[in-house]
Coordinates of C-alpha atoms (C1' of nucleotides) in Angstrom, one line a residue:
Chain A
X1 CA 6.7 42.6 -123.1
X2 CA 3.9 42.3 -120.3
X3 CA 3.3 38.8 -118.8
X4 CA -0.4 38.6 -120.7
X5 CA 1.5 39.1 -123.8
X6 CA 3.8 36.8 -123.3
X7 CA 1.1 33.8 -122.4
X8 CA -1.2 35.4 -125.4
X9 CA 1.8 34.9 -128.1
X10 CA 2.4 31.1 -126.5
X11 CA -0.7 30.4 -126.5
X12 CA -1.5 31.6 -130.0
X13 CA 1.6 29.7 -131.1
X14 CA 0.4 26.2 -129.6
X15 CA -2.7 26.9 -131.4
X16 CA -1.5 27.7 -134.8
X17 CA 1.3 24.8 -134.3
X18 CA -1.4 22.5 -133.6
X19 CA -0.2 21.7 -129.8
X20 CA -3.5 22.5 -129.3
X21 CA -5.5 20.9 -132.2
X22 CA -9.1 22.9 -133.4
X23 CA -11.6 21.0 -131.0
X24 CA -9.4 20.3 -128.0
X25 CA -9.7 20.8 -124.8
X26 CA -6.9 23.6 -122.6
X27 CA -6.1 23.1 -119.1
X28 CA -7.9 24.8 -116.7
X29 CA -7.0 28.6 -115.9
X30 CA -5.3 27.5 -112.7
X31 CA -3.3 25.5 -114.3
X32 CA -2.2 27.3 -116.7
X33 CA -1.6 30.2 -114.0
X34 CA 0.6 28.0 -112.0
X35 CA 2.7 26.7 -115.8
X36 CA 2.9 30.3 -116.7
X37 CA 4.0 30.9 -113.2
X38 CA 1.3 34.1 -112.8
X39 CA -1.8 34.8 -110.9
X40 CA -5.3 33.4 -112.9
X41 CA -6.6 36.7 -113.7
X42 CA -3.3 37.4 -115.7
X43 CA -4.0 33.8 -117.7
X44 CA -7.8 35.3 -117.9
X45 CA -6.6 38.4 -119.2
X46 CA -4.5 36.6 -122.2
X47 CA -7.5 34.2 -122.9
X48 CA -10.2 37.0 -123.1
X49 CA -8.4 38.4 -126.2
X50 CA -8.2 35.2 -127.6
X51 CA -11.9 34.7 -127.1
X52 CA -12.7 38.1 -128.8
X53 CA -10.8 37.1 -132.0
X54 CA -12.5 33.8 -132.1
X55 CA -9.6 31.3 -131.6
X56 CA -11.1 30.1 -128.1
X57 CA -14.7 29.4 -126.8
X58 CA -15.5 29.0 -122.8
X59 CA -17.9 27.6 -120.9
X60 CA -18.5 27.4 -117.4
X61 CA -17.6 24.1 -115.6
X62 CA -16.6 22.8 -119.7
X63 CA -13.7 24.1 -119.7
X64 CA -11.9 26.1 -122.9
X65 CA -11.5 24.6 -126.2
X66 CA -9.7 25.2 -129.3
X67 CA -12.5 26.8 -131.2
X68 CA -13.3 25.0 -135.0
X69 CA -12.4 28.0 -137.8
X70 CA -15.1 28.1 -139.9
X71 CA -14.7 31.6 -140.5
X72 CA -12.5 34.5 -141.6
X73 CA -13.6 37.4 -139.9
X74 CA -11.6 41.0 -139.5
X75 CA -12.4 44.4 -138.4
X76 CA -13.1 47.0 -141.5
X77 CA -12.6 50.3 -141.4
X78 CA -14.1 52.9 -143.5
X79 CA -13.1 56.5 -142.6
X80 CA -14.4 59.7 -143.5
X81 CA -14.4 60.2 -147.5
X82 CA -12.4 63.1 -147.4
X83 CA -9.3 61.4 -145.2
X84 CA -10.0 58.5 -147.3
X85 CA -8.6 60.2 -150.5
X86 CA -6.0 62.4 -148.5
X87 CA -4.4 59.5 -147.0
X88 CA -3.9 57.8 -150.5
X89 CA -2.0 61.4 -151.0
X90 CA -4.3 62.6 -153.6
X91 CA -6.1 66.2 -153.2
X92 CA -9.8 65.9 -152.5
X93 CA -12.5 67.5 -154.0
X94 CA -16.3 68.0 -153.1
X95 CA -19.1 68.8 -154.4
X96 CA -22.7 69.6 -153.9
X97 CA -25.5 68.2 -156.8
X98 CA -29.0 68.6 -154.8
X99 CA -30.4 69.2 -151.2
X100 CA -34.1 69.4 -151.2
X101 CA -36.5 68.6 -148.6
X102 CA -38.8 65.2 -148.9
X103 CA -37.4 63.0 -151.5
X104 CA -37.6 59.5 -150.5
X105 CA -36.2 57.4 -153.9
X106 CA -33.6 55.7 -151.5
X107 CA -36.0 54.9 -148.8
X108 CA -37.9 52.1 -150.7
X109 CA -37.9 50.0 -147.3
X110 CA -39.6 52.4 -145.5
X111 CA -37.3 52.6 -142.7
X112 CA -38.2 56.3 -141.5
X113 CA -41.9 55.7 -141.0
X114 CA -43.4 59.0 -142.6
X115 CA -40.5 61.2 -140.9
X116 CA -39.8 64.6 -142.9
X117 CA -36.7 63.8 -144.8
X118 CA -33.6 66.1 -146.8
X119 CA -32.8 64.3 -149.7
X120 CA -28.8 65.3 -150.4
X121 CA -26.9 63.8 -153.3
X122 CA -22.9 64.8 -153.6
X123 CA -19.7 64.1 -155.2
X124 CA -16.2 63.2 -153.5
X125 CA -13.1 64.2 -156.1
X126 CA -9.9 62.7 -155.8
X127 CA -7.4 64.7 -157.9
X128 CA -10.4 66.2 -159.9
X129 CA -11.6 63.0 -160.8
X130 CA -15.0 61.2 -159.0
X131 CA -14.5 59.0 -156.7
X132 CA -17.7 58.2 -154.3
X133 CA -21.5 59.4 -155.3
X134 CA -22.9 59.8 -151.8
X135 CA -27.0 59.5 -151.9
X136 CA -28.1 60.6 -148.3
X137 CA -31.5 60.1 -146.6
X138 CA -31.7 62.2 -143.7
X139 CA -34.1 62.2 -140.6
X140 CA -35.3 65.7 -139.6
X141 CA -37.2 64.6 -136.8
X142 CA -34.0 63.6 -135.4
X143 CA -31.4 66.1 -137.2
X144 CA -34.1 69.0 -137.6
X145 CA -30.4 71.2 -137.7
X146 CA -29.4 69.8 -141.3
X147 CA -32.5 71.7 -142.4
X148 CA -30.6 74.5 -142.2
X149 CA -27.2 73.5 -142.5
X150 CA -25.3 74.7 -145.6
X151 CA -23.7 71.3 -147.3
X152 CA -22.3 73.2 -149.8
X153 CA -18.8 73.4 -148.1
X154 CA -18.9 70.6 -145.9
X155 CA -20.2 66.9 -146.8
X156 CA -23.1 65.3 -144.7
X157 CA -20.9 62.5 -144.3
X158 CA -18.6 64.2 -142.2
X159 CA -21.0 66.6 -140.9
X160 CA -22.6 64.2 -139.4
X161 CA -20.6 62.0 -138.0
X162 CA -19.6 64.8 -135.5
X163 CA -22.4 66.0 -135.1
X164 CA -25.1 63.4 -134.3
X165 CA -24.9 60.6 -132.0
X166 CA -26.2 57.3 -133.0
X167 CA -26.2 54.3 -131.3
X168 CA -26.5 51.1 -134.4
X169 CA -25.2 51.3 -137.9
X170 CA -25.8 48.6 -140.3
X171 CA -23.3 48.4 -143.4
X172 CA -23.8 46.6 -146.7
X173 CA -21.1 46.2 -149.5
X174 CA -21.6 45.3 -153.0
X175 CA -21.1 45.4 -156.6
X176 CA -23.6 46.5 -159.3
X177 CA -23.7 48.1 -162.9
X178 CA -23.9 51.8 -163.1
X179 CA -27.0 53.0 -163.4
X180 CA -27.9 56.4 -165.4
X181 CA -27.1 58.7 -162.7
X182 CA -24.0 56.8 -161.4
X183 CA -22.7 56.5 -164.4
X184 CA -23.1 60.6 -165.9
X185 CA -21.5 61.8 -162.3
X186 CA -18.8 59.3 -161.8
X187 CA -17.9 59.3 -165.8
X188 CA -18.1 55.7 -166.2
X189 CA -19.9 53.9 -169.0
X190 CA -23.3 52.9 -168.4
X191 CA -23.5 49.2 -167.0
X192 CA -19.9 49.5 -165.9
X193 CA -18.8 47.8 -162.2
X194 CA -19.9 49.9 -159.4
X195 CA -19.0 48.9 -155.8
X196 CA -21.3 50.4 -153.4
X197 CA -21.6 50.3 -149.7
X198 CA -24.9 51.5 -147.9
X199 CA -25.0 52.4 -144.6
X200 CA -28.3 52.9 -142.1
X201 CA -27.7 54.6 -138.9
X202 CA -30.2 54.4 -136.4
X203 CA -30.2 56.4 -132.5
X204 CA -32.0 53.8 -130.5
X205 CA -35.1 52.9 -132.5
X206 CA -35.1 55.9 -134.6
X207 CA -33.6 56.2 -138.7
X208 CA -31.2 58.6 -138.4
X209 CA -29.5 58.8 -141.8
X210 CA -29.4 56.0 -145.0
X211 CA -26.7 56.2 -147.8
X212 CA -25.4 55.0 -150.8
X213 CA -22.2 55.2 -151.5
X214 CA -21.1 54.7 -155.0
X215 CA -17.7 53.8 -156.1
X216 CA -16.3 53.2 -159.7
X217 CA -14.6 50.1 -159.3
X218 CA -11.4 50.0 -161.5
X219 CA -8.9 51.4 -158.8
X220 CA -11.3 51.0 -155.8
X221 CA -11.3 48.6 -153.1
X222 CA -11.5 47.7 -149.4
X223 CA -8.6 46.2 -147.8
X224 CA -8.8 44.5 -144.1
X225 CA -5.5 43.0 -142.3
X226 CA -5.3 40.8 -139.6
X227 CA -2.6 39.5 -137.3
X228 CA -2.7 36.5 -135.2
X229 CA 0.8 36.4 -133.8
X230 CA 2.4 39.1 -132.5
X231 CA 5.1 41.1 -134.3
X232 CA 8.5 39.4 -133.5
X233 CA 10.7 41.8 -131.7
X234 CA 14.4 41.6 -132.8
X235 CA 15.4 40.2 -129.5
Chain B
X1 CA -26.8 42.3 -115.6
X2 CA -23.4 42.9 -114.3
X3 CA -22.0 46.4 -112.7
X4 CA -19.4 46.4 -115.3
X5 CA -22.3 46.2 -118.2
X6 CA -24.4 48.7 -116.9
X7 CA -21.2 51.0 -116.2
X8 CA -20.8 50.4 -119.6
X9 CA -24.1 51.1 -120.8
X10 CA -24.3 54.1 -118.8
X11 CA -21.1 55.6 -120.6
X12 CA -21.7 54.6 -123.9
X13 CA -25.4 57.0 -123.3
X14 CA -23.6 59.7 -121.6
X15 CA -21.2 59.4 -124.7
X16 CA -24.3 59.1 -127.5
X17 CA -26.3 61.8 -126.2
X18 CA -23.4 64.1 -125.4
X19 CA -23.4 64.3 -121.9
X20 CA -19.4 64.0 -122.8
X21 CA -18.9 65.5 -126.1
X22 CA -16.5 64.2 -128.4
X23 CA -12.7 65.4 -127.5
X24 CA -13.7 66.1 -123.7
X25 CA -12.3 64.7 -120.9
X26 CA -13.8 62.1 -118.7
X27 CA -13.3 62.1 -114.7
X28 CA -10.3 59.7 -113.8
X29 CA -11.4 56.2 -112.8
X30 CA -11.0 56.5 -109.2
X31 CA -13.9 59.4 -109.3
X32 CA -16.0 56.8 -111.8
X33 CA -15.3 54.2 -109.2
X34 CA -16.8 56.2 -106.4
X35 CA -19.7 57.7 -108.7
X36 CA -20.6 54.4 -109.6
X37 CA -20.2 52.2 -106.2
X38 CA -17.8 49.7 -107.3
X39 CA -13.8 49.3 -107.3
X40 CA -11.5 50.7 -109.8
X41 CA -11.2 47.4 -111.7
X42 CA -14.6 47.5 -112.1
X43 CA -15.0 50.9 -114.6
X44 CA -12.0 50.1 -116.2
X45 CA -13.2 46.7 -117.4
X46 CA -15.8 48.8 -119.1
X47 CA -13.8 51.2 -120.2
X48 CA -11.4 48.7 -121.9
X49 CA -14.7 47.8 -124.0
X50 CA -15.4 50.9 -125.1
X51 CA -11.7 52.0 -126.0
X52 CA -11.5 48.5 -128.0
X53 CA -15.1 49.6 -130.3
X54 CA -12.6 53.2 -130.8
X55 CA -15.3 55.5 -128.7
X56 CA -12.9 56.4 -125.8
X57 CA -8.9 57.3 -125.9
X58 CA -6.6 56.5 -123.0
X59 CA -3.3 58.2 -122.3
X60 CA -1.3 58.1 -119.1
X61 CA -1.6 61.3 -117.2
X62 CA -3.6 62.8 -119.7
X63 CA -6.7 61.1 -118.7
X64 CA -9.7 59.7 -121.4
X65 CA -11.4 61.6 -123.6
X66 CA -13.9 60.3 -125.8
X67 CA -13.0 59.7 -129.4
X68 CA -13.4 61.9 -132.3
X69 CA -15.5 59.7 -134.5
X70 CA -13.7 60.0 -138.0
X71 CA -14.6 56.3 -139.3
X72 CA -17.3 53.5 -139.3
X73 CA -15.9 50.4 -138.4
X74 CA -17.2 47.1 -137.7
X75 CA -16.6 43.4 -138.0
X76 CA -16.5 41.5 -141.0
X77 CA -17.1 38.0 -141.0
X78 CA -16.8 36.0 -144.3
X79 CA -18.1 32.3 -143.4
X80 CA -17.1 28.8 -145.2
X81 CA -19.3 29.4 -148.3
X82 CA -20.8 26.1 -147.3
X83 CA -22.4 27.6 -144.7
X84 CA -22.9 31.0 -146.2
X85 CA -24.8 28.8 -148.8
X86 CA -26.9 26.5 -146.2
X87 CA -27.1 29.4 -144.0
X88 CA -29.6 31.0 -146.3
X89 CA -31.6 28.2 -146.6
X90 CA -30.2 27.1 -150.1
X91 CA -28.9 24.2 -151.2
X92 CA -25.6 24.0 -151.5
X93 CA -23.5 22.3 -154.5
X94 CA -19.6 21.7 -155.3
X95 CA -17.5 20.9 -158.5
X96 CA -13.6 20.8 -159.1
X97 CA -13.0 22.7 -162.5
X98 CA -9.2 22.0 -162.7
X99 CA -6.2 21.3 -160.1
X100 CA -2.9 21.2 -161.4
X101 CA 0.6 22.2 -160.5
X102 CA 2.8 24.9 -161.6
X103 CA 0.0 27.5 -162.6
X104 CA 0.7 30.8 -161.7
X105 CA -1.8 32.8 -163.5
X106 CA -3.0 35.0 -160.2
X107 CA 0.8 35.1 -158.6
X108 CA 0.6 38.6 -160.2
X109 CA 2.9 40.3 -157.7
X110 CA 5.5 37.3 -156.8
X111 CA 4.1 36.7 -153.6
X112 CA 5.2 32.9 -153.4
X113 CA 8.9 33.2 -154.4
X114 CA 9.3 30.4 -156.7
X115 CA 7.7 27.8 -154.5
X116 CA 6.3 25.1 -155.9
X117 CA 2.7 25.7 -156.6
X118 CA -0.9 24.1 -156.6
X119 CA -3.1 25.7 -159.0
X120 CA -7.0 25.2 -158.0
X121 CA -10.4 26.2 -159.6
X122 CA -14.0 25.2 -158.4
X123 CA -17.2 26.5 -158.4
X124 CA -19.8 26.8 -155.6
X125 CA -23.3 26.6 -156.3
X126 CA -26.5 27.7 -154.4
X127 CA -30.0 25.7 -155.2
X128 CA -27.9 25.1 -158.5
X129 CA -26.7 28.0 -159.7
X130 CA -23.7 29.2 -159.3
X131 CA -23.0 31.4 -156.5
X132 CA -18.8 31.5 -155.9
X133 CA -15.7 31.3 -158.3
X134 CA -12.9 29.9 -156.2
X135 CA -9.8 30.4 -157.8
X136 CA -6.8 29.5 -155.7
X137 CA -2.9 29.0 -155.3
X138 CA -1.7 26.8 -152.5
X139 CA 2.2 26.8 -151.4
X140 CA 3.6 23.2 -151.9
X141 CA 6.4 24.1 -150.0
X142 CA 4.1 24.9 -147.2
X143 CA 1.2 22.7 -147.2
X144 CA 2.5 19.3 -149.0
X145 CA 0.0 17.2 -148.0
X146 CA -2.1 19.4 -150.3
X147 CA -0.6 17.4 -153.6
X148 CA -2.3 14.4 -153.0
X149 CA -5.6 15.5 -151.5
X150 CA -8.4 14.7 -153.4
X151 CA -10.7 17.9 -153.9
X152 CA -13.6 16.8 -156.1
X153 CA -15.6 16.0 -152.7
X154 CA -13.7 18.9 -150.1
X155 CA -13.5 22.0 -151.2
X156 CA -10.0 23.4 -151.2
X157 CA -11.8 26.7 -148.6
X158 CA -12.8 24.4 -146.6
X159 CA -10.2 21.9 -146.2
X160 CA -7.3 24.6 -145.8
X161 CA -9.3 26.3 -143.2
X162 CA -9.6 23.5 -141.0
X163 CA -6.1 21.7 -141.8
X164 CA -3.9 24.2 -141.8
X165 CA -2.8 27.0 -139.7
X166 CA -1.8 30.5 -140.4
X167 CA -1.2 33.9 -138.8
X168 CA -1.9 36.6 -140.8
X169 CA -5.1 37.2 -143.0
X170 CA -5.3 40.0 -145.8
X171 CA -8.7 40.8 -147.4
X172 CA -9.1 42.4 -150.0
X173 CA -13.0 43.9 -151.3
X174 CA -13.7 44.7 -155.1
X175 CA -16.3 44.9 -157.7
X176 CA -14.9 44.2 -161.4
X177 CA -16.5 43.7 -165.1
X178 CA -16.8 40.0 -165.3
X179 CA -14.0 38.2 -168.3
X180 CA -14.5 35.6 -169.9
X181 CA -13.9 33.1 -167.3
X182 CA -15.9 34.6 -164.6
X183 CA -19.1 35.1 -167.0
X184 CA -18.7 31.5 -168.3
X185 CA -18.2 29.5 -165.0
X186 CA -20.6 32.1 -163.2
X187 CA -23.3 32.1 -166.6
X188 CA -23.4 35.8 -166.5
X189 CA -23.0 38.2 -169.2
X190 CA -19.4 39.2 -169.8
X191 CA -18.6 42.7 -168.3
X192 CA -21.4 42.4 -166.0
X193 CA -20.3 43.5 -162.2
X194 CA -18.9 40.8 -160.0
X195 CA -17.9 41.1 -156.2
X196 CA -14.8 39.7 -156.1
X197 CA -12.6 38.9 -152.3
X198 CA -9.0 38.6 -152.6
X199 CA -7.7 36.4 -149.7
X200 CA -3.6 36.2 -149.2
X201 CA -2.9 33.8 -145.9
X202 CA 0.5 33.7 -144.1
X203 CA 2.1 31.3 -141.8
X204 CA 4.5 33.8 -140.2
X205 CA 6.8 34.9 -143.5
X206 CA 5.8 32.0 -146.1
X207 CA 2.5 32.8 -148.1
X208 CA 0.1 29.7 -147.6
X209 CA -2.4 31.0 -150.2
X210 CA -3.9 33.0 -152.4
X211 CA -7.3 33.2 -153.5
X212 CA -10.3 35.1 -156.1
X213 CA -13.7 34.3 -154.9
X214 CA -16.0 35.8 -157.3
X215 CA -19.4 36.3 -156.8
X216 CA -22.2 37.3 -159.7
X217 CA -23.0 41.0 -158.2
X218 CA -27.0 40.4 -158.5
X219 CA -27.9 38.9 -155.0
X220 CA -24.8 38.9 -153.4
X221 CA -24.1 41.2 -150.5
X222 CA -21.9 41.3 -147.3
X223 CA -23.2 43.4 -144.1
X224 CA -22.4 43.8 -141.0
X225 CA -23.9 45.6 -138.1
X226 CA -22.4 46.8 -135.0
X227 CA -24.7 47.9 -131.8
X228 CA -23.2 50.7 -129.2
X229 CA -26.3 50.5 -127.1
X230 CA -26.9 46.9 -125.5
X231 CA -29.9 45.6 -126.3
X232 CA -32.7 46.7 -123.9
X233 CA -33.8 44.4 -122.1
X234 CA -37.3 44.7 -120.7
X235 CA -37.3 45.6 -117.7
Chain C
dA1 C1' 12.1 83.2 -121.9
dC2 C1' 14.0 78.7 -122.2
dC3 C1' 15.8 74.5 -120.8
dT4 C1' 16.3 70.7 -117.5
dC5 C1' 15.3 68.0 -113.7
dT6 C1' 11.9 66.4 -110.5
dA7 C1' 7.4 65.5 -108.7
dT8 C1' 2.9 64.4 -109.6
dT9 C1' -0.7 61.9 -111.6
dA10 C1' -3.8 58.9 -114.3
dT11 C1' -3.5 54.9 -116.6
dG12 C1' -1.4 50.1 -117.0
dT13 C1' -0.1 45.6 -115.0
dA14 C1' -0.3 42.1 -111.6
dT15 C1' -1.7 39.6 -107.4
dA16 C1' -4.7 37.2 -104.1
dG17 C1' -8.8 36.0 -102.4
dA18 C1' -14.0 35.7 -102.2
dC19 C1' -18.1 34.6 -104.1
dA20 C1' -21.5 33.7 -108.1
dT21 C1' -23.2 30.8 -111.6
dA22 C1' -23.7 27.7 -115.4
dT23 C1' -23.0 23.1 -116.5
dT24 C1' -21.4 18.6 -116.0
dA25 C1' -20.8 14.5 -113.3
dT26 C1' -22.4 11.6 -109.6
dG27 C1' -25.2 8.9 -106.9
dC28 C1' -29.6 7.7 -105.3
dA29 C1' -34.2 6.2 -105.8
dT30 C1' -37.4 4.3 -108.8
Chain D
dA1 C1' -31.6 1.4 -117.1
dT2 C1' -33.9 5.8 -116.4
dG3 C1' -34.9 10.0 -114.2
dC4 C1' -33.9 13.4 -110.7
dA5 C1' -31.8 15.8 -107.1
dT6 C1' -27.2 17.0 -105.5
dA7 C1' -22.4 17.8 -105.4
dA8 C1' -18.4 19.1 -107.9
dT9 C1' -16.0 22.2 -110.9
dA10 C1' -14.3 25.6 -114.3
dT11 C1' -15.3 29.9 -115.7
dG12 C1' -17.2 34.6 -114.5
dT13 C1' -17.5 38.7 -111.6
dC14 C1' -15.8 41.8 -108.1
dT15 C1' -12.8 43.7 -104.6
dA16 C1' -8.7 45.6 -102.6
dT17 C1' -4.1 46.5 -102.9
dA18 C1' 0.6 47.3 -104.7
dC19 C1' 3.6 48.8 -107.8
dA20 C1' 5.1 50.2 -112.8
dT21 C1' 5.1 53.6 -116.3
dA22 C1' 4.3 57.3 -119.4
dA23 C1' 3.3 62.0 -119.8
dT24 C1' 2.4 66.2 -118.0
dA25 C1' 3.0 70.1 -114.8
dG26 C1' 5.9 72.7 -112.0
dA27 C1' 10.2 74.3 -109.8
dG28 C1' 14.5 76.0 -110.3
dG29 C1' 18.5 77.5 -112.5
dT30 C1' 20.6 79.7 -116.4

DNA sequence: ACCTCTATTATGTATAGACATATTATGCAT
DNA sequence: ATGCATAATATGTCTATACATAATAGAGGT
């Protein structure tokens, strides 16, 4: 284990032991540096990561406190649909419903500003039964290639997420009834829990892609895990 | 702007427009550190950056390569619902449904082991109606002090967070068909979609608690946004 | 061809020192 | 006391260097 680490896991214990209570003050890097018996960029190093994860805030000539928790927060992770089912073990299955140029009844915010659009609706199978209705806006004056591309065989989702750079993606997550069309392809009854997660992608300024992704909820969920302290090694 | 942010945001648009594909190699970081004027440390400080947001790979020897992207993620941050609630610019209400020992109607899976338990419901309201179903277990055995708090003024979210400490954090995301409490506490129709985040908290081994928050699906939301590209600035 | 040992190499960790900068604390003048 | 300029200070950035380490590439022997 690497010095950082080391100070990182004391220092996360002092704070989750309450040496260090929420609001109160640390001492000073080179302090710390000369307790820890290491240069100050290694006690730097260790507090960074403790800034990123929220546990610490920093200011200049302040000092570092113990920051107040008033939040959970976690990293999610949502992977391609199709390693998304494989991983669970089950086979995955795809589908094509429609692809057709200029339909616009996702874009009701009027995020693409008039640009040419392919309208692609599909279905993700795991083990022969649905398991996401993806409903995909797509920006040919940025992708003019998916005009042409065959998503018969491969899904937009993971077409283009190779494919097509972007540089801002906005994610929503929630829960609503099934709707006609929900409903009939994922072969759930009408009004039944949906959980659906939308996603707009934008290259600099521009819409690249927006999508619905629909989920029937019995079975289906999103699961996040996050670990303060280190592992504890054995020895 | 620093070297090591515009190093940064130079990569991250040699990496969006392709300049280096996905899966190629980069030049090592002494080249980058000539190329770009400034010492090693420099480029790998952004480097670190971009390996931590999953766009680059490191391997010793073998060089970096820039990620094949095969997932979205991003942070999720799920605030006191206090704030949540004021946040929006709502008013934000509290009750205590019930508190009593011994329940165990959401230790489904055994999680606790037999400890003695604190069994907690309470309702949080936005501009008066309701807006979160807290239903919670708290470990005795972990957090005594919990018996003889009072939580008709403190909710129990609140007052956990800041009191005690833990180290690991699983979230889970859902949408279900609302029973009969959720649709009476929540005054929505039964079987109408709820959002629902499962919480379990851990202090090392020993569960600390275990919580539903259900939300009525009509309004409610989570999103989160993640930006590649720094904000240009304008100049 | 195949295996093994060795050298090479790019990344990873750590140090020490210099300087920059935001922010607080201090002291002076009013 | 009050306001304002100034000094002090903890964090932030950057450099340069040394050595550690994992993983590959290459040499050599079988």
């Amino acid at each position: 284990m690497h010095a950082y680490e080391k100070i990182r896991t004391e220092m996360l214990q002092r704070i989750s032991q309450q040496v260090w209570p929420a609001g109160s003050s640390l001492p000073h890097e080179e302090q710390l540096a000369e307790e820890f018996g290491v240069a100050r960029g290694t006690v730097r190093r260790a507090m960074e990561q403790l800034v990123d994860q929220g546990l610490l805030e920093r200011k200049r000539k302040a000092g570092t406190k113990v920051a107040a928790r008033n939040a959970h927060s976690s990293t999610l992770t949502i992977p391609v649909v199709r390693r998304e089912v494989t991983d669970s073990g089950a086979e995955y299955g795809y589908s094509l419903l429609s692809a057709r140029k200029g339909g616009r009844p996702l874009d009701r915010s009027g995020y693409f500003a008039g640009a040419p659009l392919l309208h692609i609706c599909c279905l993700h199978l795991s083990d022969g039964r649905p398991y996401q209705l993806e409903d995909r806006l797509i920006n040919l004056a940025v992708v003019p290639e998916a005009e042409v591309q065959d998503f018969s065989e491969i899904s937009p989702n993971e077409w283009l997420l190779q494919k097509v750079p972007y540089s801002s993606v906005c994610t929503t997550l929630k829960a609503e009834a099934a709707d006609a069309k929900q409903s009939r392809h994922l072969q759930i009854a009408q009004h039944s829990p949906v959980f659906v997660i939308e996603r707009q992608t934008r290259l600099d300024k521009q819409q690249v892609t927006l999508v619905r992704m629909s989920h029937p909820a019995a079975g289906f969920s999103i699961i996040t895990q996050t670990n303060w302290i280190d592992i504890p090694d054995p020895e």
